[in-house]
Amino acid sequence: MSRRLPRRRTFRWDLDKTYLNTEFESLRGLVRIPFETASDKRAAPGVATVIRGLRTSAERRGIEVRVRFVSGSPPQIGKAILEKLEMDGIEHDGVTFKDQLGRLRRGKFRDLREQVGYKLTELLRDRRNEPAGTEEFLFGDDWESDPLIYSIYADVLSGDVGAAELERILRELHVDPELAVLADELSAHLRRERSVRRIFVNLARRTPPRRLAPYGPRLVPSFNYLQTAACLFDDGVLDAPFVADVASVMMDEHGYDSRRLVNSLRDIERRKQLSESGAAVLAAHLSRSDLLPSASEGRTAWRDLWQRAQRRVWGGPGRPATGKADYGRLIPGLSEGLAAAAQVALD
Amino acid sequence: MTAVPVIAVDVMGCRGDVRPAVEGAAGVSLQTDIQMILVGSAPRVQATLEQTAYNPEQIDIVDAGDDPLGVSDPPDRALARSSRCSISVATDLVAAGSASTLVSAGNGPALWQLCVSRLALANGVRRAAVGAVFPRHVEEQDADPLGLILDVGATVRCDAADLLQFAQLGSAYVACVSNVAAPRVGLLNMASRKEAGGEVLTAAHRRLENDRGLNFTGNVEGHELISGVADVVVCEGLLGNVVLKMLHGLAAIAVDLTGAAARRNWRWRAGMAMLGSGVESRTPMVEYVAYAGAPILGFSAIPIYCDPASPARALGNAIKLAAKVHRELSSGDAGGGAQRASN
């Protein structure tokens, strides 16, 4: 079925473990973060190329683009992060930091580590600035609660999660009642539309992909940014040359070889996140760019042309991406973990 | 720089259960840079993989159907069902150069026959040999608690030249696996005298003694086998096979006796419980079959064979072992020892 091109496309990114390979799993890494300069910070291989490519691919089709970052980091380290984004050539429309000091002053100790209430309200707040018909792509990681936050956000926007259910979910997750009320108020004034097309989760922790199945087909667990780029290509939002650029950066700057790239593409295809035809087109394109072995070249030359012709009109064949997350399966287990995390922060 | 090894893993080997091999390989993908090709029922492998933590950049899957060769199936069946038999497809990947070597916990005789029919012998090697590891007593803390015995069934009757070559192959292998510069080599015999055991063993003794590349320690008698006097023990296939199976039987009896003692009365049970962690730390010694892979030596690649009851950890270890052997031998001389024998 054909898909009309949106007027605006917004890409929302998490920072730590999604854009940046921040090391906060070790005490040493944690201690180092406040003292890091922009040049100390390491972006995940290929991520900057993906962001730049997404903008250019959309603008070529006359689509207005917004790139927003929402981070759980405090604004005190914001300078280094903003400089890093500039160094990487990332044009963005703002970074939201978490005001940890303000929370401390207000005695909101539980909110220091809790992310659901904070991020969800920030996302909903920012959504008010989007015109009707804006489509969104969300990027997070498996380190904290991004899959859950993004899914709730998407389902609130689509109307699949109503006010009563949102209240129950946030209560189950022990979200600060003030933030829960705020989330309810913000969502009440939003237009209901299926705006979130895809949620990408960078598997920085190597979470088994099957564990993310309850979030539904809209969520794509991805092991690296070649996989993410391939899926975005399949969705018709990233042009093939940018996927090749991602592969090239991974090879030239991060020591990847063609076998690791081929394995990555085959994995995402086997997991049915990348269509067979999309994989074939990409394989041919990457072979022509001398990034992959030529074994797969010519496999579907005619399909390549057909597909490209389609893309110009439709913006890609698209895979099924709708479907509400299964909160019944997700929350009983998650609520304990989040409550424990909040308790740790209190202690 | 040596290229990253690519290990073909027959994932259907563990009596058709893909979980141990897939989980073992997934673990290796997170700990090392080893590349793996998992050969078996692609849908089952994929479903299992997605439930475990893994690095997709190091794992590929090759489909070989869902009808694995049984452990006791005739080996000919593997040759007849080439494209639908995981052990056969894995061997073909090695033969075609797509994989450096393979790991299988499947049908041992079939693996041997496939190696014979599909893989080339290493330069200078007359006959390949099947090795097996056995537990032994070691004094030093960091010494390898397992010794290598070969041949254990590939060549039923051997001449002196075969035994010399087995010693050279085994010595080269142990030197690379155990980091022992000059592994001690023993000839399994009925007495320590040079002339013991008949014409073939006497001639073999002489040739082993004269080979300056070997650290030959003389004849090894049955009771010395597990006392750690040699790192490599050579013998003809018939004798090696009998010894190996007897060791398996003894290990099984040891496990049974311990369990029976614990069930017999509460004092012994309490004693066993107090010894718990100590007993557990020695478990690999008793259940060594499930913790170590055995090499097939003499071909252009060195396949590693594991027991069909191997857990994921053992298969992961076998994959690392196969990669280590490939790295060491491809940077040095794989058949170096054997080459000397042919000259």
XYZ file of C-alpha atoms in Angstrom:
690
model
C 0.000 0.000 0.000
C 1.327 3.459 -0.794
C 2.325 5.768 2.030
C 1.953 9.537 1.707
C 5.091 11.467 2.488
C 4.802 13.416 5.748
C 5.336 17.159 5.934
C 7.676 16.798 8.860
C 9.760 13.939 10.216
C 11.160 14.064 13.741
C 13.978 11.887 14.997
C 14.265 11.658 18.772
C 17.504 10.332 20.192
C 18.713 9.253 23.575
C 22.362 10.152 24.205
C 24.197 7.745 26.539
C 24.545 4.201 25.147
C 22.559 5.240 22.069
C 24.551 8.058 20.488
C 27.538 7.961 22.827
C 29.361 4.878 24.050
C 29.311 6.272 27.570
C 30.864 3.964 30.118
C 28.713 4.257 33.197
C 28.670 0.572 34.090
C 31.964 0.922 35.943
C 32.796 3.251 38.808
C 35.861 4.438 36.912
C 33.752 5.343 33.897
C 31.197 7.132 36.061
C 33.831 9.198 37.811
C 35.398 10.168 34.481
C 32.186 11.434 32.816
C 32.109 14.960 34.365
C 35.724 15.556 33.357
C 35.411 14.364 29.766
C 35.869 16.876 26.970
C 34.130 16.630 23.622
C 37.113 14.861 22.097
C 37.130 12.276 24.906
C 33.576 11.257 24.108
C 33.092 8.342 21.718
C 30.088 8.070 19.440
C 28.764 4.599 18.573
C 30.217 3.438 15.220
C 28.217 4.886 12.328
C 25.603 6.733 14.395
C 26.570 10.230 13.257
C 26.463 9.100 9.625
C 22.960 7.724 10.160
C 21.705 11.023 11.612
C 23.235 13.093 8.855
C 21.890 10.686 6.236
C 18.381 10.769 7.671
C 18.298 14.539 7.399
C 19.609 14.654 3.839
C 17.368 11.786 2.660
C 14.272 13.549 4.017
C 15.188 17.006 2.780
C 15.758 15.637 -0.728
C 12.100 14.631 -0.682
C 11.006 18.019 0.609
C 10.314 16.758 4.112
C 11.081 19.084 6.987
C 13.337 17.431 9.591
C 13.735 17.835 13.352
C 16.430 16.057 15.356
C 15.928 16.176 19.120
C 17.979 14.636 21.894
C 16.586 13.763 25.319
C 19.200 12.795 27.830
C 19.147 11.573 31.402
C 22.472 13.333 31.956
C 22.632 16.587 33.947
C 23.080 19.941 32.123
C 26.466 20.368 33.849
C 28.026 18.041 31.234
C 25.982 19.562 28.433
C 28.772 21.746 27.077
C 30.983 18.781 26.201
C 28.031 16.945 24.644
C 26.975 19.905 22.509
C 30.567 20.351 21.344
C 30.749 16.654 20.518
C 27.597 16.874 18.396
C 29.066 19.853 16.587
C 32.346 18.014 16.039
C 30.392 15.137 14.497
C 28.532 17.505 12.185
C 25.141 16.845 13.765
C 22.575 19.539 13.078
C 19.983 19.325 15.813
C 17.021 21.144 17.204
C 17.903 20.950 20.856
C 19.086 18.689 23.639
C 17.084 18.249 26.821
C 19.103 17.450 29.926
C 17.789 16.223 33.237
C 17.999 18.810 35.973
C 19.340 16.543 38.694
C 20.386 19.448 40.932
C 16.901 20.922 40.873
C 15.458 17.566 41.845
C 17.908 17.291 44.716
C 16.987 20.769 45.917
C 13.308 19.843 45.846
C 14.074 16.649 47.774
C 13.033 14.459 44.805
C 15.638 11.790 45.497
C 13.567 9.056 43.862
C 13.547 10.992 40.600
C 17.333 11.007 40.321
C 17.510 7.582 38.720
C 13.927 7.210 37.604
C 13.640 7.861 33.870
C 10.086 6.956 32.850
C 8.320 9.992 34.289
C 11.082 12.377 33.261
C 11.495 11.249 29.675
C 7.842 10.629 28.972
C 6.836 14.121 30.086
C 9.674 15.664 28.067
C 8.604 13.759 24.955
C 4.962 14.709 25.392
C 5.878 18.326 26.073
C 7.948 18.538 22.900
C 5.272 16.813 20.834
C 3.056 19.873 21.318
C 5.404 21.705 18.932
C 4.790 19.266 16.085
C 2.283 19.982 13.333
C -0.347 17.393 12.423
C 0.935 14.506 10.370
C 4.491 14.645 11.726
C 5.984 11.173 11.782
C 8.517 10.155 14.372
C 11.401 7.731 14.690
C 12.718 7.104 18.182
C 16.178 5.863 19.092
C 17.170 4.489 22.483
C 19.025 1.621 24.095
C 18.459 -1.393 26.306
C 20.379 0.043 29.238
C 17.523 1.654 31.140
C 13.879 2.087 30.209
C 13.910 3.502 26.675
C 11.887 0.657 25.098
C 9.140 1.122 27.672
C 9.154 4.939 27.643
C 9.091 5.120 23.858
C 6.359 2.498 23.608
C 4.147 4.313 26.117
C 4.749 7.573 24.257
C 3.866 5.991 20.892
C 0.736 4.339 22.290
C -0.418 7.511 24.017
C -0.034 9.427 20.738
C -1.946 6.813 18.781
C -4.675 6.646 21.388
C -4.015 2.950 22.066
C -3.248 3.898 25.665
C -5.943 6.112 27.128
C -5.830 8.307 30.212
C -6.960 5.576 32.629
C -4.471 3.053 31.321
C -1.671 5.595 31.343
C -2.404 6.371 34.978
C -2.375 2.667 35.871
C 0.888 2.050 33.985
C 2.660 4.978 35.618
C 1.368 3.985 39.045
C 2.591 0.414 38.516
C 5.975 1.807 37.543
C 6.110 3.935 40.716
C 6.499 7.122 38.716
C 6.497 10.278 40.836
C 2.762 11.200 41.159
C 3.490 14.807 40.160
C 5.078 13.633 36.913
C 2.228 11.182 36.341
C -0.297 14.010 36.621
C 1.828 16.138 34.290
C 2.017 13.293 31.737
C -1.759 12.954 31.898
C -2.268 16.691 31.370
C 0.182 16.864 28.477
C -1.305 13.860 26.735
C -4.849 15.161 27.117
C -4.087 18.069 24.808
C -2.407 16.080 22.058
C -3.910 15.106 18.745
C -4.315 11.326 18.476
C -2.412 10.003 15.459
C -0.164 7.083 14.673
C 2.933 9.209 14.511
C 5.651 6.886 15.754
C 6.679 4.668 12.873
C 9.598 2.906 14.454
C 11.454 2.587 17.746
C 15.078 1.490 17.459
C 16.765 0.008 20.505
C 20.547 -0.203 20.445
C 21.411 -3.475 22.208
C 24.384 -2.061 24.081
C 23.835 -4.651 26.815
C 23.366 -7.468 24.313
C 19.863 -8.141 25.598
C 18.482 -11.219 23.796
C 16.213 -9.739 21.090
C 13.343 -12.098 21.920
C 12.999 -10.422 25.318
C 11.882 -7.272 23.553
C 9.119 -9.072 21.629
C 6.349 -7.853 23.991
C 6.997 -4.326 22.739
C 5.540 -5.364 19.394
C 6.713 -5.132 15.768
C 7.160 -1.349 15.896
C 10.272 -1.807 18.035
C 13.473 -2.922 16.306
C 16.267 -4.361 18.492
C 19.507 -3.508 16.743
C 23.069 -4.592 17.491
C 24.856 -1.905 15.526
C 24.144 1.088 13.314
C 24.518 -0.842 10.076
C 21.498 -2.883 11.157
C 19.653 0.315 12.104
C 20.594 1.964 8.805
C 19.460 -1.101 6.839
C 16.031 -1.046 8.514
C 15.689 2.698 7.939
C 16.523 2.093 4.283
C 13.845 -0.591 4.205
C 11.407 1.903 5.706
C 12.241 4.315 2.899
C 13.681 7.022 5.135
C 17.415 6.543 4.528
C 18.907 6.370 1.053
C 21.165 3.460 0.130
C 24.334 5.576 -0.303
C 24.100 6.541 3.377
C 23.880 2.890 4.399
C 27.054 2.394 2.390
C 28.582 5.360 4.201
C 27.752 3.772 7.566
C 29.410 0.523 6.449
C 32.398 2.448 5.200
C 32.820 4.362 8.493
C 32.545 1.124 10.462
C 35.274 -0.425 8.317
C 37.617 2.531 8.048
C 37.331 3.950 11.551
C 36.241 1.078 13.742
C 38.043 -1.988 12.405
C 35.034 -3.861 11.020
C 35.629 -6.269 8.151
C 33.204 -7.290 5.433
C 32.361 -10.583 7.179
C 31.153 -8.783 10.300
C 29.069 -6.449 8.157
C 27.552 -9.308 6.138
C 26.783 -11.222 9.336
C 25.069 -8.128 10.756
C 22.856 -7.760 7.711
C 22.034 -11.458 7.610
C 21.136 -11.381 11.295
C 18.697 -8.489 10.954
C 17.194 -10.156 7.892
C 16.763 -13.472 9.736
C 15.075 -11.620 12.559
C 12.580 -10.356 9.945
C 13.364 -6.729 10.697
C 14.808 -6.267 7.220
C 12.814 -7.538 4.255
C 14.400 -10.048 1.922
C 14.083 -7.651 -0.991
C 15.536 -4.808 1.065
C 18.489 -6.997 2.010
C 19.047 -7.980 -1.610
C 19.008 -4.374 -2.798
C 21.388 -3.348 -0.049
C 23.723 -6.275 -0.661
C 23.934 -5.332 -4.322
C 24.524 -1.688 -3.476
C 27.217 -2.452 -0.893
C 28.906 -4.846 -3.319
C 29.004 -2.176 -5.983
C 30.607 0.125 -3.423
C 33.243 -2.594 -2.788
C 32.130 -2.857 0.839
C 30.786 -6.401 0.635
C 31.963 -9.406 -1.352
C 30.372 -9.649 -4.753
C 28.755 -13.064 -4.132
C 25.358 -11.493 -3.579
C 25.678 -9.053 -6.445
C 23.220 -9.340 -9.241
C 20.936 -11.555 -7.179
C 17.992 -9.280 -7.774
C 19.056 -6.624 -10.210
C 15.552 -6.166 -11.577
C 14.137 -5.942 -8.100
C 16.657 -3.251 -7.297
C 15.305 -1.039 -10.072
C 11.701 -1.823 -9.239
C 12.238 -1.097 -5.609
C 14.018 2.176 -6.235
C 11.260 3.281 -8.555
C 8.747 2.500 -5.820
C 10.697 4.393 -3.227
C 10.505 7.611 -5.194
C 6.721 7.550 -5.015
C 5.877 5.656 -1.882
C 8.779 6.138 0.437
C 9.440 2.428 0.751
C 7.326 -0.687 1.003
C 7.373 -0.602 4.819
C 6.983 -3.478 7.236
C 4.138 -3.817 9.690
C 4.947 -1.392 12.460
C 1.740 -0.850 14.299
C 0.627 -2.757 17.335
C 0.446 -1.707 20.912
C 3.049 -2.969 23.375
C 1.878 -5.757 25.654
C 2.025 -3.871 28.959
C 0.432 -6.735 30.824
C 3.499 -8.839 30.084
C 5.957 -6.027 30.496
C 5.026 -4.250 33.651
C 4.818 -6.884 36.415
C 8.507 -7.699 35.914
C 9.585 -4.171 35.176
C 7.825 -2.507 38.067
C 9.873 -4.477 40.580
C 13.102 -3.513 38.844
C 12.211 0.155 38.638
C 11.002 0.224 42.230
C 14.280 -1.361 43.290
C 16.235 1.201 41.259
C 14.327 4.043 42.894
C 14.952 2.465 46.294
C 18.681 2.346 45.562
C 18.576 6.055 44.724
C 16.767 6.738 47.994
C 19.319 4.775 49.989
C 48.789 -10.985 11.469
C 46.883 -14.275 11.432
C 43.373 -14.071 9.986
C 40.473 -14.507 12.414
C 39.530 -18.203 12.477
C 36.135 -19.221 11.162
C 34.788 -22.250 13.003
C 31.959 -24.335 11.539
C 29.862 -25.675 14.399
C 27.636 -28.710 13.893
C 24.831 -27.571 16.176
C 22.672 -30.670 15.716
C 25.289 -32.907 17.278
C 24.036 -32.954 20.853
C 21.416 -35.601 20.101
C 19.532 -33.104 17.947
C 19.280 -30.506 20.720
C 20.614 -27.254 19.260
C 20.651 -25.378 22.574
C 24.084 -26.436 23.960
C 25.975 -25.618 20.760
C 24.077 -22.394 20.040
C 24.464 -21.138 23.600
C 28.120 -22.171 23.630
C 28.751 -20.292 20.366
C 26.776 -17.261 21.560
C 28.967 -17.095 24.662
C 32.120 -17.291 22.547
C 30.840 -14.456 20.324
C 30.708 -12.180 23.365
C 34.134 -13.123 24.713
C 36.348 -13.429 21.634
C 36.716 -12.304 18.020
C 36.193 -15.841 16.667
C 33.876 -16.112 13.662
C 31.404 -19.006 13.707
C 29.119 -20.638 11.174
C 26.345 -22.519 12.943
C 25.234 -25.456 10.809
C 21.858 -27.036 11.466
C 18.163 -26.361 11.333
C 18.180 -22.608 10.625
C 14.758 -21.854 12.163
C 15.634 -23.686 15.386
C 19.085 -22.141 15.571
C 17.671 -18.662 15.009
C 14.920 -19.127 17.605
C 17.453 -20.301 20.192
C 19.924 -17.564 19.349
C 17.331 -14.835 19.828
C 16.719 -16.024 23.361
C 20.335 -15.673 24.374
C 22.867 -12.858 24.480
C 25.090 -12.933 21.398
C 27.094 -10.829 18.990
C 25.602 -11.167 15.486
C 28.739 -9.813 13.851
C 30.498 -13.096 14.562
C 27.744 -15.582 13.830
C 26.360 -16.865 10.550
C 23.879 -19.681 10.081
C 23.872 -22.307 7.343
C 20.740 -24.397 7.056
C 21.174 -28.171 6.963
C 17.635 -29.350 7.606
C 16.095 -30.712 10.763
C 16.927 -34.386 10.583
C 20.268 -34.835 12.348
C 22.382 -37.934 12.118
C 21.891 -40.015 15.251
C 24.885 -40.823 17.438
C 24.542 -44.517 16.610
C 23.475 -44.140 12.964
C 25.793 -45.806 10.446
C 28.410 -43.282 9.261
C 27.526 -44.005 5.623
C 24.267 -42.169 6.184
C 26.180 -38.924 6.657
C 27.898 -39.387 3.319
C 24.653 -40.286 1.581
C 22.691 -37.273 2.918
C 25.341 -34.669 2.311
C 23.253 -31.519 1.940
C 20.773 -32.357 4.700
C 23.185 -33.516 7.356
C 24.755 -30.858 9.577
C 27.979 -32.757 10.248
C 28.456 -33.281 6.520
C 27.651 -29.670 5.586
C 30.068 -28.448 8.268
C 32.846 -30.665 6.895
C 32.133 -29.419 3.371
C 32.511 -25.819 4.561
C 35.998 -26.699 5.800
C 36.850 -28.578 2.618
C 35.721 -25.596 0.515
C 37.830 -23.198 2.571
C 34.785 -21.310 3.915
C 35.660 -22.398 7.449
C 39.031 -22.943 9.112
C 37.889 -26.071 10.933
C 34.858 -27.586 12.624
C 33.504 -28.609 15.988
C 30.982 -31.397 16.358
C 29.359 -33.248 19.229
C 27.655 -35.658 16.877
C 28.385 -39.062 15.445
C 32.130 -39.652 15.937
C 32.638 -42.395 13.333
C 30.714 -40.316 10.767
C 32.905 -37.306 11.485
C 35.989 -39.445 10.940
C 34.683 -40.840 7.649
C 33.733 -37.377 6.440
C 37.202 -36.081 7.276
C 38.780 -38.966 5.380
C 36.591 -38.459 2.328
C 36.470 -34.631 2.194
C 39.641 -33.233 3.794
C 43.167 -33.465 2.451
C 45.938 -34.903 4.606
C 48.479 -32.360 5.844
C 51.796 -32.289 4.026
C 53.854 -35.363 4.823
C 51.174 -37.142 6.848
C 50.611 -40.819 5.958
C 47.662 -41.462 8.239
C 45.501 -39.218 10.352
C 44.787 -40.106 13.979
C 41.943 -39.593 16.367
C 43.038 -38.160 19.673
C 41.250 -38.216 23.012
C 41.923 -36.532 26.310
C 42.171 -38.349 29.628
C 42.461 -37.111 33.216
C 45.776 -37.495 34.984
C 47.527 -36.589 38.172
C 49.651 -33.446 37.977
C 51.912 -31.956 40.624
C 52.144 -28.387 39.342
C 49.222 -26.021 39.937
C 49.165 -24.678 36.377
C 49.833 -27.969 34.592
C 47.188 -29.263 32.194
C 45.132 -31.870 34.085
C 44.361 -33.661 30.834
C 46.710 -35.779 28.749
C 46.359 -36.696 25.077
C 46.195 -40.261 23.819
C 46.245 -41.211 20.156
C 45.199 -43.071 18.134
C 41.899 -44.181 19.676
C 40.346 -46.048 16.792
C 41.112 -44.617 13.367
C 43.926 -47.032 12.534
C 43.292 -50.359 14.201
C 46.759 -51.784 13.524
C 49.802 -49.553 13.074
C 53.414 -49.965 12.110
C 56.364 -48.201 13.760
C 56.290 -45.322 11.256
C 52.625 -44.652 12.039
C 53.330 -44.544 15.764
C 56.235 -42.167 15.241
C 54.025 -39.885 13.189
C 51.253 -39.976 15.782
C 53.829 -38.939 18.369
C 54.933 -36.027 16.205
C 51.359 -34.897 15.546
C 50.377 -35.245 19.204
C 53.485 -33.462 20.409
C 52.928 -30.508 18.047
C 49.276 -30.300 19.110
C 49.965 -30.403 22.868
C 52.772 -27.877 22.504
C 50.319 -25.426 21.018
C 47.311 -26.208 23.217
C 49.011 -26.548 26.594
C 51.927 -24.194 26.028
C 54.340 -26.958 26.994
C 57.494 -26.307 24.985
C 58.567 -29.954 24.801
C 55.671 -32.259 25.678
C 56.708 -35.603 27.159
C 55.811 -38.426 24.800
C 55.251 -41.998 25.993
C 54.620 -45.218 24.103
C 51.840 -47.294 25.655
C 53.251 -50.754 26.297
C 53.080 -53.692 28.664
C 56.481 -53.080 30.292
C 59.135 -50.406 30.543
C 61.815 -52.469 28.765
C 62.725 -51.272 25.251
C 62.146 -54.716 23.812
C 58.727 -55.217 25.390
C 55.541 -55.656 23.341
C 56.862 -57.316 20.221
C 58.473 -56.295 16.978
C 56.364 -53.253 16.062
C 56.571 -51.624 19.480
C 60.305 -52.316 19.749
C 60.880 -50.677 16.365
C 58.606 -47.792 17.320
C 60.549 -47.324 20.570
C 63.799 -47.106 18.637
C 62.446 -44.590 16.135
C 60.883 -42.437 18.860
C 64.125 -42.481 20.815
C 66.091 -41.379 17.747
C 63.810 -38.492 16.858
C 65.518 -35.425 18.291
C 62.398 -33.295 17.837
C 60.557 -35.365 20.397
C 60.859 -35.419 24.174
C 60.417 -39.191 24.359
C 60.246 -40.560 27.913
C 60.011 -44.266 27.076
C 57.310 -46.838 27.483
C 54.241 -46.042 29.561
C 52.503 -48.914 31.321
C 48.779 -49.019 31.998
C 49.057 -47.983 35.639
C 51.283 -45.007 34.706
C 48.839 -43.590 32.219
C 46.929 -41.471 34.726
C 49.925 -40.723 36.916
C 51.026 -37.955 34.567
C 54.365 -39.349 33.338
C 53.601 -38.299 29.771
C 51.702 -35.470 28.094
C 51.173 -37.468 24.908
C 50.646 -41.232 24.866
C 50.786 -43.028 21.524
C 49.389 -46.433 20.701
C 47.624 -48.266 17.899
C 43.893 -47.624 17.414
C 42.671 -50.909 18.853
C 44.536 -50.522 22.123
C 43.744 -46.794 22.394
C 40.056 -47.414 21.934
C 39.995 -50.095 24.647
C 41.889 -47.846 27.067
C 39.634 -44.886 26.345
C 36.436 -46.833 26.912
C 37.807 -48.358 30.081
C 38.589 -44.873 31.397
C 35.062 -43.741 30.537
C 33.692 -46.740 32.401
C 35.834 -46.055 35.459
C 34.803 -42.407 35.491
C 31.146 -43.413 35.351
C 31.668 -45.880 38.214
C 33.362 -43.166 40.301
C 30.375 -40.877 39.805
C 27.924 -43.699 40.613
C 29.829 -44.733 43.747
C 29.865 -41.199 45.078
C 26.135 -40.832 44.494
C 25.396 -44.227 46.042
C 27.475 -43.403 49.123
C 25.592 -40.168 49.590
C 22.272 -41.997 49.390
C 23.315 -44.787 51.768
C 23.213 -42.985 55.123
C 22.934 -39.473 56.476
C 26.483 -39.259 57.837
C 27.991 -39.909 54.443
C 25.484 -37.532 52.906
C 26.508 -34.845 55.402
C 30.149 -35.557 54.646
C 29.503 -35.225 50.922
C 27.686 -31.938 51.491
C 30.661 -30.598 53.453
C 32.951 -31.634 50.640
C 30.529 -30.009 48.163
C 32.641 -27.249 46.671
C 35.756 -29.432 46.700
C 33.944 -32.204 44.857
C 32.513 -29.704 42.416
C 35.943 -28.292 41.630
C 37.115 -31.792 40.715
C 34.023 -32.577 38.636
C 35.749 -31.719 35.360
C 38.316 -34.388 36.236
C 35.679 -37.097 36.608
C 33.342 -35.866 33.893
C 36.229 -34.788 31.710
C 34.563 -36.077 28.584
C 31.962 -33.341 28.842
C 34.529 -30.586 29.429
C 37.099 -31.143 26.728
C 37.165 -31.588 22.994
C 39.321 -34.172 21.286
C 41.237 -33.415 18.085
C 41.406 -35.325 14.836
C 45.014 -34.859 13.757
C 46.732 -35.162 10.422
C 44.340 -33.355 8.068
C 44.758 -29.879 6.606
C 42.389 -28.689 9.361
C 42.061 -30.007 12.906
C 38.413 -30.815 13.685
C 37.458 -31.013 17.344
C 35.090 -33.706 18.494
C 33.008 -33.385 21.691
C 30.893 -35.826 23.621
C 27.202 -35.720 22.552
C 26.271 -34.962 26.192
C 28.463 -31.858 26.238
C 26.957 -28.803 27.922
C 27.112 -25.312 26.389
C 30.295 -24.456 28.285
C 32.118 -27.498 26.917
C 31.103 -26.659 23.357
C 32.181 -23.066 23.873
C 35.546 -24.351 25.118
C 35.824 -26.631 22.090
C 35.212 -23.692 19.729
C 37.909 -21.667 21.491
C 40.229 -24.686 21.359
C 39.645 -25.143 17.619
C 40.351 -21.454 17.041
C 43.478 -21.510 19.179
C 44.859 -24.551 17.377
C 44.102 -22.995 14.017
C 45.778 -19.724 14.964
C 48.876 -21.354 16.405
C 49.330 -23.879 13.660
C 48.595 -21.533 10.795
C 51.207 -19.142 12.098
C 53.714 -21.980 12.542
C 54.030 -25.320 10.772
C 50.918 -27.425 11.001
C 52.403 -30.622 9.828
C 55.932 -29.740 10.756
C 56.426 -32.744 12.938
C 54.879 -35.036 10.408
C 56.956 -33.593 7.622
C 60.102 -34.668 9.429
C 58.757 -38.178 9.575
C 58.246 -38.395 5.846
C 61.803 -37.313 5.102
